Coordinates of N, CA and C in Angstrom, one line a residue:
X554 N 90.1 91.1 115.7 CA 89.2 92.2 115.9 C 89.1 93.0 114.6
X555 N 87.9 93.3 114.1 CA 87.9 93.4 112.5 C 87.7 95.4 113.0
X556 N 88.1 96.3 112.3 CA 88.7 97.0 111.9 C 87.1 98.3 112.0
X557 N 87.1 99.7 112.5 CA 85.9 100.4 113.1 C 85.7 101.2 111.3
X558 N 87.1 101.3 111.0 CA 86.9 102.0 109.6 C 87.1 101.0 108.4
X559 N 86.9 100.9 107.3 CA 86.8 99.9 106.6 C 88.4 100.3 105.5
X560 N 89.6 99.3 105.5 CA 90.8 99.7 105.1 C 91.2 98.8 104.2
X561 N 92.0 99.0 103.3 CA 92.4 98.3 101.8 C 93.8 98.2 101.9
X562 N 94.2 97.1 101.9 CA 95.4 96.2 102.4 C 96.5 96.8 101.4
X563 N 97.9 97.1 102.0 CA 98.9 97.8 100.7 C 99.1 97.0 99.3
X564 N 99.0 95.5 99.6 CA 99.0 94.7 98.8 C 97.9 94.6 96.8
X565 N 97.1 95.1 97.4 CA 96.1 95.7 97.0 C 96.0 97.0 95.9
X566 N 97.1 97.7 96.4 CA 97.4 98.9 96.2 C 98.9 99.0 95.3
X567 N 99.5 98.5 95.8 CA 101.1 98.6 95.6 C 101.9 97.1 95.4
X568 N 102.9 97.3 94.9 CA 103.7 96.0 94.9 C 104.7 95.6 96.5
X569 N 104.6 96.7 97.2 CA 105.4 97.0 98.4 C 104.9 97.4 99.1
X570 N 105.5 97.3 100.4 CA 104.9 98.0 101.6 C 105.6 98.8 102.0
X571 N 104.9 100.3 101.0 CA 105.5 101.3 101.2 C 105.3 101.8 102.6
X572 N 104.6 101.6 103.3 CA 104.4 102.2 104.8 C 105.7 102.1 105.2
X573 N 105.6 101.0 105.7 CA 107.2 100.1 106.2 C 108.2 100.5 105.5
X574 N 108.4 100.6 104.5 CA 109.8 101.2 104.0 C 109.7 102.7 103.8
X575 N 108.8 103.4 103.9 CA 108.5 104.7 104.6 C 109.7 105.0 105.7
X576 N 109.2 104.2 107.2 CA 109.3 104.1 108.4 C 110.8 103.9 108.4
X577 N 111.3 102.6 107.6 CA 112.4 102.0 108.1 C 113.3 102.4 107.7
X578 N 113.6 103.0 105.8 CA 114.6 103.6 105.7 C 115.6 104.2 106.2
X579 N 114.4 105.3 106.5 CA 115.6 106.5 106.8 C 116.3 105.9 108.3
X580 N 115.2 104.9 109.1 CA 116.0 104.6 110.6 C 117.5 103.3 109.7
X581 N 117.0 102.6 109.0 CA 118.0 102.0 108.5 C 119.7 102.6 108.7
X582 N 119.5 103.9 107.6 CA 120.5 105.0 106.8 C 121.0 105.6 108.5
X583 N 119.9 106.5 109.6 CA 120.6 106.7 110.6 C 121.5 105.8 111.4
X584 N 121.7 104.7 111.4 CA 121.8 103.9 112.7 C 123.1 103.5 111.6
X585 N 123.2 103.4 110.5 CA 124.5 103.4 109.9 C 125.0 104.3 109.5
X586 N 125.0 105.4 110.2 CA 125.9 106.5 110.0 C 126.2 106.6 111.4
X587 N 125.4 106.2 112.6 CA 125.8 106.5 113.9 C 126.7 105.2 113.7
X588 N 126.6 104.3 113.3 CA 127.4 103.1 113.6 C 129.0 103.0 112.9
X589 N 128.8 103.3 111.7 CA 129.7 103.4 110.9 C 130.8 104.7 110.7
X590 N 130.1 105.9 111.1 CA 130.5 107.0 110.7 C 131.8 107.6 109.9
X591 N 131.0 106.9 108.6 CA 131.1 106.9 107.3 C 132.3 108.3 107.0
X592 N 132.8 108.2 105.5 CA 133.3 109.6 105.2 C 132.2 110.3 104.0
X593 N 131.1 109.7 104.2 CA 130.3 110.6 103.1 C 128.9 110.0 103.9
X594 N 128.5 110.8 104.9 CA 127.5 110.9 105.4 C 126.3 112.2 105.1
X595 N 126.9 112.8 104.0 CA 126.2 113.9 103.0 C 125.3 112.9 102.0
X596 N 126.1 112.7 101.1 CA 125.5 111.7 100.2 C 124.8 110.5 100.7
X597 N 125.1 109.9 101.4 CA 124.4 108.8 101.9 C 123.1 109.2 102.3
X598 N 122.9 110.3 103.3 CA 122.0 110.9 103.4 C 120.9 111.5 102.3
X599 N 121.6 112.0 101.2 CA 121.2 112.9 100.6 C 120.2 111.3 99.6
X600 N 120.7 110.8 99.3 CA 120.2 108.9 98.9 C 119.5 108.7 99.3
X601 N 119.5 108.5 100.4 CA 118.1 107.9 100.6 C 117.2 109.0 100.9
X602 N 117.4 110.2 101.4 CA 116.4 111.3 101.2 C 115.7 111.1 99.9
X603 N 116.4 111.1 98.5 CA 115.6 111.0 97.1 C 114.9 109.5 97.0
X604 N 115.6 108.5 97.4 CA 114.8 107.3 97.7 C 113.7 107.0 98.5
X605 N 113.3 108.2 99.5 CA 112.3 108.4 100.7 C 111.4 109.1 99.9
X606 N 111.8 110.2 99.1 CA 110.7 111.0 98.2 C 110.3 110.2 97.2
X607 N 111.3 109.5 96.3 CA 110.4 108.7 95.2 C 109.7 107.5 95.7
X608 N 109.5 107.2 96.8 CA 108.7 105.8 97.8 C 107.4 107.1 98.4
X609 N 107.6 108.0 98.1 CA 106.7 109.3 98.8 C 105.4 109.2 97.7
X610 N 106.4 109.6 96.6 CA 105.4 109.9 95.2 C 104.9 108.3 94.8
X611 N 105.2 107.1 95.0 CA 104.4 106.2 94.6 C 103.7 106.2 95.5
X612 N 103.7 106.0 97.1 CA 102.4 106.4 97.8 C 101.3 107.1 97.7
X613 N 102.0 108.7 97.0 CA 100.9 109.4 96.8 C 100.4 109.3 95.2
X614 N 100.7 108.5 94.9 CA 100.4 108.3 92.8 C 99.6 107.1 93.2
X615 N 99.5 106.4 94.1 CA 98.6 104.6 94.3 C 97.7 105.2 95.1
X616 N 98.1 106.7 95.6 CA 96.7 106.5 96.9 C 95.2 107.1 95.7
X617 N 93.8 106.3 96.7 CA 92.7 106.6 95.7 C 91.9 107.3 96.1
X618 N 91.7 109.0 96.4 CA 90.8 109.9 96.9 C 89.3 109.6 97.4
X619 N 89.0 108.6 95.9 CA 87.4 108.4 95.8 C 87.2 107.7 97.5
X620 N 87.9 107.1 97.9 CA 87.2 106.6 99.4 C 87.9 106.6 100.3
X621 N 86.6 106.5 101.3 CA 87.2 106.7 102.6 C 87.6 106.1 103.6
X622 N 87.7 104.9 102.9 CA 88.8 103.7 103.6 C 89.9 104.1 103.7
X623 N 91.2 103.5 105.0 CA 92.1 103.6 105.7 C 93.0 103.2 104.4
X624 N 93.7 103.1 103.6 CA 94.8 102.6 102.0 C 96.0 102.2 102.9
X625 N 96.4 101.3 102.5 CA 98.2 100.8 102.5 C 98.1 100.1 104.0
X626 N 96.8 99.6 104.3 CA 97.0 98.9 105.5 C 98.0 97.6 105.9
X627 N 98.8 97.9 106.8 CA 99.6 97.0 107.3 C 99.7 96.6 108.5
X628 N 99.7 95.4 109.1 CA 99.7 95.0 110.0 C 100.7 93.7 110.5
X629 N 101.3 93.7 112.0 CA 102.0 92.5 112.1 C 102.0 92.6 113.7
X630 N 101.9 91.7 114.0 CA 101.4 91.1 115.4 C 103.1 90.9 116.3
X631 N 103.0 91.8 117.2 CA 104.5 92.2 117.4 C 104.1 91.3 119.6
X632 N 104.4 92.3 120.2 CA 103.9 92.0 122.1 C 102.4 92.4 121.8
X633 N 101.5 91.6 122.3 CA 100.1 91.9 122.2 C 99.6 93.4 122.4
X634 N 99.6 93.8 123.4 CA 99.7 95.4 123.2 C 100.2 96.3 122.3
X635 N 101.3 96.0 121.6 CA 102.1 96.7 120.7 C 101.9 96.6 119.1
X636 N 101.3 95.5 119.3 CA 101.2 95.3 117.0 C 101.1 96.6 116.4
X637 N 102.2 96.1 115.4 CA 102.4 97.4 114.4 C 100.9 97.2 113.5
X638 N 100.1 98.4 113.5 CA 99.2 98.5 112.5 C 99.3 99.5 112.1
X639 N 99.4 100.0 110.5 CA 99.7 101.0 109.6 C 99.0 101.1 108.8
X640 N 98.2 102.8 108.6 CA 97.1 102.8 107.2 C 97.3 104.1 107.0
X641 N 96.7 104.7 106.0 CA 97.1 106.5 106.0 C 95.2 106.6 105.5
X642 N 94.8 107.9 105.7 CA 94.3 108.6 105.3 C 95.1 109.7 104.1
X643 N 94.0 110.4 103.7 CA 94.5 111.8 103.2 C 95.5 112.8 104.0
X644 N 94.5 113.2 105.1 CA 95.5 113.7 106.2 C 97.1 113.4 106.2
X645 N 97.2 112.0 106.6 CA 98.6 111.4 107.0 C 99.0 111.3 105.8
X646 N 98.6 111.4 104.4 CA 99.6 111.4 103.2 C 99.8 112.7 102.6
X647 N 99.6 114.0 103.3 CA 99.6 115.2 103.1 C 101.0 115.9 104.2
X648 N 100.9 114.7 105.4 CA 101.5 114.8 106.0 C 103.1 114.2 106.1
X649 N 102.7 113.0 105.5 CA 103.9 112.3 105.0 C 104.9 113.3 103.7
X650 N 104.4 113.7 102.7 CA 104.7 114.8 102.1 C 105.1 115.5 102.5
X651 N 104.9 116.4 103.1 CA 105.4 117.6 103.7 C 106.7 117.0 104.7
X652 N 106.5 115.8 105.3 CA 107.9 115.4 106.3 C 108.7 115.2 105.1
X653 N 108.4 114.4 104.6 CA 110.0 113.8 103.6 C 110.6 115.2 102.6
X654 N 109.9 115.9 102.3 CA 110.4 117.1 101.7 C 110.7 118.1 102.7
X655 N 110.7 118.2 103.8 CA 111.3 119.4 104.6 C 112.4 118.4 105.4
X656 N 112.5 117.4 105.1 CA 113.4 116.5 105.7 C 114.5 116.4 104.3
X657 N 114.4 116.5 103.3 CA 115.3 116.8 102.4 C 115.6 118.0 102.2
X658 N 114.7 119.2 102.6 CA 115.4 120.9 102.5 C 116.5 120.8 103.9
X659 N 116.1 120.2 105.3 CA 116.9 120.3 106.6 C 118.6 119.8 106.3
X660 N 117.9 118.8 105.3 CA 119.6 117.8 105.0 C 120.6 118.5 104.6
X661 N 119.9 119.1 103.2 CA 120.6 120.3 102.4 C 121.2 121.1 103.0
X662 N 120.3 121.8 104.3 CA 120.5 123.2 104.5 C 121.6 122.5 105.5
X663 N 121.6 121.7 106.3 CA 122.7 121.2 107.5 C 124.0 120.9 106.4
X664 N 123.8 120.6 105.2 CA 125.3 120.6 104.3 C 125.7 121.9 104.7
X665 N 125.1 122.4 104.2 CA 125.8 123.7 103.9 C 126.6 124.7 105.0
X666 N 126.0 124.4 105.7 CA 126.3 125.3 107.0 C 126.7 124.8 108.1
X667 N 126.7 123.3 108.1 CA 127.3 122.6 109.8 C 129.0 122.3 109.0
X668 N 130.1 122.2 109.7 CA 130.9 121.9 109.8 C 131.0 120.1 109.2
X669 N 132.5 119.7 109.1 CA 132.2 118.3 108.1 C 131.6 117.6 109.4
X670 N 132.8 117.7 110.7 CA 132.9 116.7 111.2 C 131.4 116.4 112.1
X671 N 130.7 117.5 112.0 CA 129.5 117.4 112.5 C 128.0 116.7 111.6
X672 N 128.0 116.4 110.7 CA 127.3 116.0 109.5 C 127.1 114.7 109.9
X673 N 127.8 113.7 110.6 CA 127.1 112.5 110.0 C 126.3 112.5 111.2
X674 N 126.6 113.0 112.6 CA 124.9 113.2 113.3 C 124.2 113.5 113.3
X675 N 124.2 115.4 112.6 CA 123.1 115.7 112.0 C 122.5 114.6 111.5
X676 N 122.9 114.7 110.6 CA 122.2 113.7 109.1 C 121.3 112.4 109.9
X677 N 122.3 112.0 111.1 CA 121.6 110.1 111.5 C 120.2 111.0 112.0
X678 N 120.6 112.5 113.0 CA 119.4 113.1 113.9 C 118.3 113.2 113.0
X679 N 118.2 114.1 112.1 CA 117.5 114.2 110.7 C 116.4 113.0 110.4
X680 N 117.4 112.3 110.3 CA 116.7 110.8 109.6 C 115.7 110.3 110.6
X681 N 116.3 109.7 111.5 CA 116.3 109.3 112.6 C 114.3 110.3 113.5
X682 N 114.6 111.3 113.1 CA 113.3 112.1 113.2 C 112.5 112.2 112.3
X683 N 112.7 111.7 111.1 CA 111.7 111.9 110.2 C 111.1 110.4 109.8
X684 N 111.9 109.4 110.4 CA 111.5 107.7 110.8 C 110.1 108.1 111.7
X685 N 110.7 108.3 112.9 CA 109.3 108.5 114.0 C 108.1 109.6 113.6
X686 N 108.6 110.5 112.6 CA 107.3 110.9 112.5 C 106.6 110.6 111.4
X687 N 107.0 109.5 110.5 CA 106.2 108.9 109.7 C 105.6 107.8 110.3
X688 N 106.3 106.8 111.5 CA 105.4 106.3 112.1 C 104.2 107.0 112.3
X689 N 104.6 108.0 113.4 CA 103.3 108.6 114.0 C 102.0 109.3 113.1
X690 N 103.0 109.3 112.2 CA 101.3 109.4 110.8 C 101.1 108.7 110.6
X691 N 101.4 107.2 110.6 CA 100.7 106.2 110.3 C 99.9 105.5 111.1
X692 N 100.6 105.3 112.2 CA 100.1 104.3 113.1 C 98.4 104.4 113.2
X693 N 98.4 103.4 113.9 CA 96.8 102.6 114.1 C 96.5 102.7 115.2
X694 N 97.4 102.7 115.8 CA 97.4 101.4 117.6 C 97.9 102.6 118.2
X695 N 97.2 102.8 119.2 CA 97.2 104.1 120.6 C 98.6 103.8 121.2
X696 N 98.3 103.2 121.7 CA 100.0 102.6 122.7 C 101.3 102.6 121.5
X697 N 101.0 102.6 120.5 CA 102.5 102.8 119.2 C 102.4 104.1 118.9
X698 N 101.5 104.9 119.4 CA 101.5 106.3 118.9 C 102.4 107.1 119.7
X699 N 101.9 106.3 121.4 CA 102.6 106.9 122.6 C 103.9 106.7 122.8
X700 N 104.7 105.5 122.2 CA 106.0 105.2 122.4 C 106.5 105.9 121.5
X701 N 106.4 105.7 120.4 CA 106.6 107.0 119.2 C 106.7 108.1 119.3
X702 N 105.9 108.8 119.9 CA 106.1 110.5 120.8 C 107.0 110.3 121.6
X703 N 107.0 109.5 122.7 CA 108.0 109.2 123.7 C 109.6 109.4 122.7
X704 N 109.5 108.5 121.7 CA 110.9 108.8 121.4 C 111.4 109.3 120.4
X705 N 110.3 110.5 120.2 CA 110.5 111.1 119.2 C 111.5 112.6 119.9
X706 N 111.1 112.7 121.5 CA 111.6 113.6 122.3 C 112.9 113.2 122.0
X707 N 113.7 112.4 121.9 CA 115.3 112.1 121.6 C 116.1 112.6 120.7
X708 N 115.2 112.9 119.6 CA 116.1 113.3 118.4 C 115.9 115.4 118.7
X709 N 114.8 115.3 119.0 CA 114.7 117.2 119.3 C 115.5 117.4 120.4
X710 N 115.5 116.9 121.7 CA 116.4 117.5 122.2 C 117.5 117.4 121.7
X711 N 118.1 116.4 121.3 CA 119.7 116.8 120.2 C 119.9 117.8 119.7
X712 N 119.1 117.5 118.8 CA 118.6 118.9 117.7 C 119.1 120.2 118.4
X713 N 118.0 120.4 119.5 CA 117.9 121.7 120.1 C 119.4 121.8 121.2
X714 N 120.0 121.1 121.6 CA 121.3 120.9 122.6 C 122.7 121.2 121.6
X715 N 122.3 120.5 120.6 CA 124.0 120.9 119.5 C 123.8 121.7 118.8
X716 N 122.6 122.4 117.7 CA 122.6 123.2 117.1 C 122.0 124.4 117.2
X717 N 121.2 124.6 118.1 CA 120.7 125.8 118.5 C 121.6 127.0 118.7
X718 N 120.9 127.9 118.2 CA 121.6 129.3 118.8 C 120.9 130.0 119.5
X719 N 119.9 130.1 119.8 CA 119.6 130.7 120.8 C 119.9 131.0 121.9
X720 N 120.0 132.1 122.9 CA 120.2 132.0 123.8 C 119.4 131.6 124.9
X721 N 118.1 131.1 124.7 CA 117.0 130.6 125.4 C 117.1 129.1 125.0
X722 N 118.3 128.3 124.5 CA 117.7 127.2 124.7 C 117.6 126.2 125.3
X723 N 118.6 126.4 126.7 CA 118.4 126.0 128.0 C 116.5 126.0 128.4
X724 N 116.3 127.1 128.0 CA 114.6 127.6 128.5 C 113.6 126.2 127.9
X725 N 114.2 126.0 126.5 CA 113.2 125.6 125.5 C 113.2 123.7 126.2
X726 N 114.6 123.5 126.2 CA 114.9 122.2 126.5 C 113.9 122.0 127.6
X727 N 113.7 122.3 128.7 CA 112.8 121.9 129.9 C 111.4 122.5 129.3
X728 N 110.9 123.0 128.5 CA 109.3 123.2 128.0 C 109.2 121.5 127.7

């Protein structure tokens, strides 16, 4: 099925498929900190946060304004319904920016002020949220949009169940 907007393959663009290592990173770094739970789940974090921003800034240094083709398209043919397809506009690389850099201020600021033995959750929660929502600025495919929201609800309610102070956030949890 050939494609409604006209899109320029990452290959094209880049030596890598920054999309994909966008996405997979940071879920990489979480899932070994949930698994491992490491004694420097700061740093480890804090690592690939700067390795998530400088894979940020070559995205945004290769992307090419002049057009308005879909850049860094990726594609792989997963359950028919499901194929990962990946492209960014402007939009979604304004967007991607803004996630990986408030996802490196959150890391910071959860150093400073959570407790040790609480850090390497944070940190996997963190990651682990800022994975799905680079999917969801990339994606192509309607049905990978919707699983993606679906489990993007996982990492906020955490979020909002261990670290909240409010006293509404029993309220907030069932919104």
């Amino acid at each position: 099925m050939t494609p409604i907007t006209p899109e320029i393959s990452w290959s094209m663009q880049s030596d890598l498929p920054l999309l994909a290592i966008l996405q997979l990173l940071p879920l990489a770094v979480a899932l070994l900190l949930f698994l491992f739970k490491g004694k420097t789940p700061v740093q480890l974090t804090m690592l690939a946060m700067v390795v998530e921003l400088f894979f940020t800034f070559q995205l945004y240094q290769a992307f090419d304004p002049t057009t308005a083709a879909l850049q860094f398209s990726e594609s792989l043919t997963l359950l028919s319904p499901l194929n990962y397809h990946a492209a960014i506009d402007g939009m979604s690389l304004i967007f991607i920016l803004l996630s990986t850099v408030i996802g490196l201020m959150v890391a910071l600021y959860g150093w400073q002020v959570l407790d040790d033995e609480e850090h390497p959750r944070f940190m996997a929660t963190i990651l682990f949220t800022l994975s799905t929502l680079i999917s969801l600025f990339t994606t192509q495919n309607l049905l990978w949009f919707i699983v993606m929201s679906a489990i993007q609800l996982m990492p906020i309610v955490v979020l909002l169940k261990s670290w909240s102070t409010s006293p509404e956030k029993d309220e907030a949890l069932t919104r």
